[in-house]
């Protein structure tokens, strides 16, 4: 029932900025953590940034100081990307996770991805 829809990707010059958005639709509950992953061509998917319902954040070393993750509410998460580099190029995926609680199973949802291309 839950779907994550990303937007905001595109082509940008090195040094430029983009703001990615992720909206969860069809969700009747809050997620414990939401984040962004990316996958460059020929590379493994890697964590870019994540945030928990408690407000803690985590960033990949390669983006620390340049990217900022934020949550507007239970259904939306954003990734502000500044000082973009060509190596930031890849498909960015939104991720949402809810831990297991009692009889409830853990849940993890992925978006379809949005392409970010940084030209030099």
Tab-separated table of C-alpha atoms in Angstrom:
chain	number	residue	atom	x	y	z
A	1	UNK	CA	0.000	0.000	0.000
A	2	UNK	CA	2.883	2.354	0.750
A	3	UNK	CA	4.780	3.946	-2.089
A	4	UNK	CA	7.737	6.308	-2.013
A	5	UNK	CA	7.948	8.773	-4.860
A	6	UNK	CA	11.142	10.725	-5.455
A	7	UNK	CA	11.525	13.920	-7.414
A	8	UNK	CA	14.043	16.671	-7.973
A	9	UNK	CA	16.726	14.858	-9.909
A	10	UNK	CA	18.174	16.217	-13.098
A	11	UNK	CA	21.256	17.555	-14.793
A	12	UNK	CA	23.362	20.112	-12.986
A	13	UNK	CA	26.841	21.545	-13.353
A	14	UNK	CA	29.547	20.778	-10.847
A	15	UNK	CA	29.261	23.165	-7.942
A	16	UNK	CA	25.525	23.489	-8.361
A	17	UNK	CA	22.698	22.386	-6.118
A	18	UNK	CA	19.672	20.142	-6.231
A	19	UNK	CA	16.935	19.368	-3.749
A	20	UNK	CA	15.475	15.893	-3.783
A	21	UNK	CA	12.055	15.176	-2.351
A	22	UNK	CA	10.482	11.931	-1.268
A	23	UNK	CA	6.806	11.603	-0.488
A	24	UNK	CA	5.256	8.539	1.067
A	25	UNK	CA	1.740	7.861	-0.122
A	26	UNK	CA	-0.725	5.400	1.295
A	27	UNK	CA	0.996	5.260	4.667
A	28	UNK	CA	-1.059	5.156	7.830
A	29	UNK	CA	1.895	5.001	10.172
A	30	UNK	CA	5.195	6.731	10.826
A	31	UNK	CA	8.601	5.373	9.866
A	32	UNK	CA	11.432	4.984	12.348
A	33	UNK	CA	13.994	6.048	9.790
A	34	UNK	CA	14.060	7.507	6.332
A	35	UNK	CA	17.012	8.086	4.114
A	36	UNK	CA	18.613	8.352	0.743
A	37	UNK	CA	20.789	5.869	-1.078
A	38	UNK	CA	22.465	6.200	-4.422
A	39	UNK	CA	23.846	3.894	-7.042
A	40	UNK	CA	26.379	5.012	-9.592
A	41	UNK	CA	26.734	3.103	-12.860
A	42	UNK	CA	28.601	-0.126	-12.209
A	43	UNK	CA	28.728	0.490	-8.468
A	44	UNK	CA	26.960	-0.844	-5.407
A	45	UNK	CA	24.109	1.035	-3.822
A	46	UNK	CA	25.372	3.081	-0.901
A	47	UNK	CA	23.885	5.063	1.933
A	48	UNK	CA	24.018	8.807	1.383
A	49	UNK	CA	22.099	10.129	4.365
A	50	UNK	CA	19.513	8.959	6.844
A	51	UNK	CA	17.474	10.357	9.689
A	52	UNK	CA	15.481	8.784	12.494
A	53	UNK	CA	12.233	9.773	14.120
A	54	UNK	CA	14.326	10.857	17.091
A	55	UNK	CA	16.109	13.429	14.985
A	56	UNK	CA	19.519	11.851	14.627
A	57	UNK	CA	21.216	11.999	11.238
A	58	UNK	CA	23.902	10.042	9.493
A	59	UNK	CA	25.876	10.944	6.381
A	60	UNK	CA	28.327	9.243	4.136
A	61	UNK	CA	31.780	10.749	4.529
A	62	UNK	CA	31.800	11.706	0.878
A	63	UNK	CA	28.797	14.018	1.265
A	64	UNK	CA	29.258	15.307	4.791
A	65	UNK	CA	29.180	19.080	4.857
A	66	UNK	CA	27.584	19.291	1.432
A	67	UNK	CA	24.295	17.409	1.796
A	68	UNK	CA	21.544	17.894	4.352
A	69	UNK	CA	18.691	15.523	5.048
A	70	UNK	CA	15.473	16.715	6.643
A	71	UNK	CA	11.948	15.526	7.378
A	72	UNK	CA	8.915	17.741	7.128
A	73	UNK	CA	6.537	15.259	8.674
A	74	UNK	CA	5.859	11.547	8.808
A	75	UNK	CA	5.420	11.386	5.043
A	76	UNK	CA	8.163	13.512	3.531
A	77	UNK	CA	11.932	13.562	3.497
A	78	UNK	CA	14.275	15.853	1.593
A	79	UNK	CA	17.884	15.897	0.564
A	80	UNK	CA	19.489	19.243	-0.087
A	81	UNK	CA	22.598	18.720	-2.170
A	82	UNK	CA	25.092	21.544	-2.499
A	83	UNK	CA	28.507	21.812	-4.110
A	84	UNK	CA	27.728	18.857	-6.314
A	85	UNK	CA	30.562	16.911	-7.858
A	86	UNK	CA	30.622	14.631	-10.895
A	87	UNK	CA	31.166	11.686	-8.554
A	88	UNK	CA	27.751	12.402	-7.029
A	89	UNK	CA	26.179	11.204	-10.266
A	90	UNK	CA	23.846	8.276	-9.870
A	91	UNK	CA	20.317	7.145	-9.235
A	92	UNK	CA	19.112	8.310	-5.854
A	93	UNK	CA	16.627	6.159	-3.987
A	94	UNK	CA	14.430	7.093	-1.086
A	95	UNK	CA	14.201	4.536	1.697
A	96	UNK	CA	11.867	4.216	4.658
A	97	UNK	CA	12.078	1.730	7.485
A	98	UNK	CA	9.899	0.704	10.383
A	99	UNK	CA	11.262	-1.646	13.006
A	100	UNK	CA	9.420	-4.748	14.126
A	101	UNK	CA	7.031	-4.188	17.007
A	102	UNK	CA	5.406	-7.112	18.744
A	103	UNK	CA	3.509	-9.055	16.125
A	104	UNK	CA	4.240	-6.444	13.468
A	105	UNK	CA	6.972	-7.326	11.036
A	106	UNK	CA	9.734	-4.953	10.122
A	107	UNK	CA	8.990	-2.949	7.008
A	108	UNK	CA	11.312	-1.390	4.476
A	109	UNK	CA	10.132	0.489	1.409
A	110	UNK	CA	12.106	1.766	-1.567
A	111	UNK	CA	11.271	4.378	-4.133
A	112	UNK	CA	11.810	3.963	-7.846
A	113	UNK	CA	14.750	6.343	-7.891
A	114	UNK	CA	15.525	9.679	-9.464
A	115	UNK	CA	18.557	10.282	-11.657
A	116	UNK	CA	21.097	12.913	-10.704
A	117	UNK	CA	23.727	13.801	-13.265
A	118	UNK	CA	26.512	16.220	-12.416
A	119	UNK	CA	28.528	17.486	-15.338
A	120	UNK	CA	32.070	18.782	-15.113
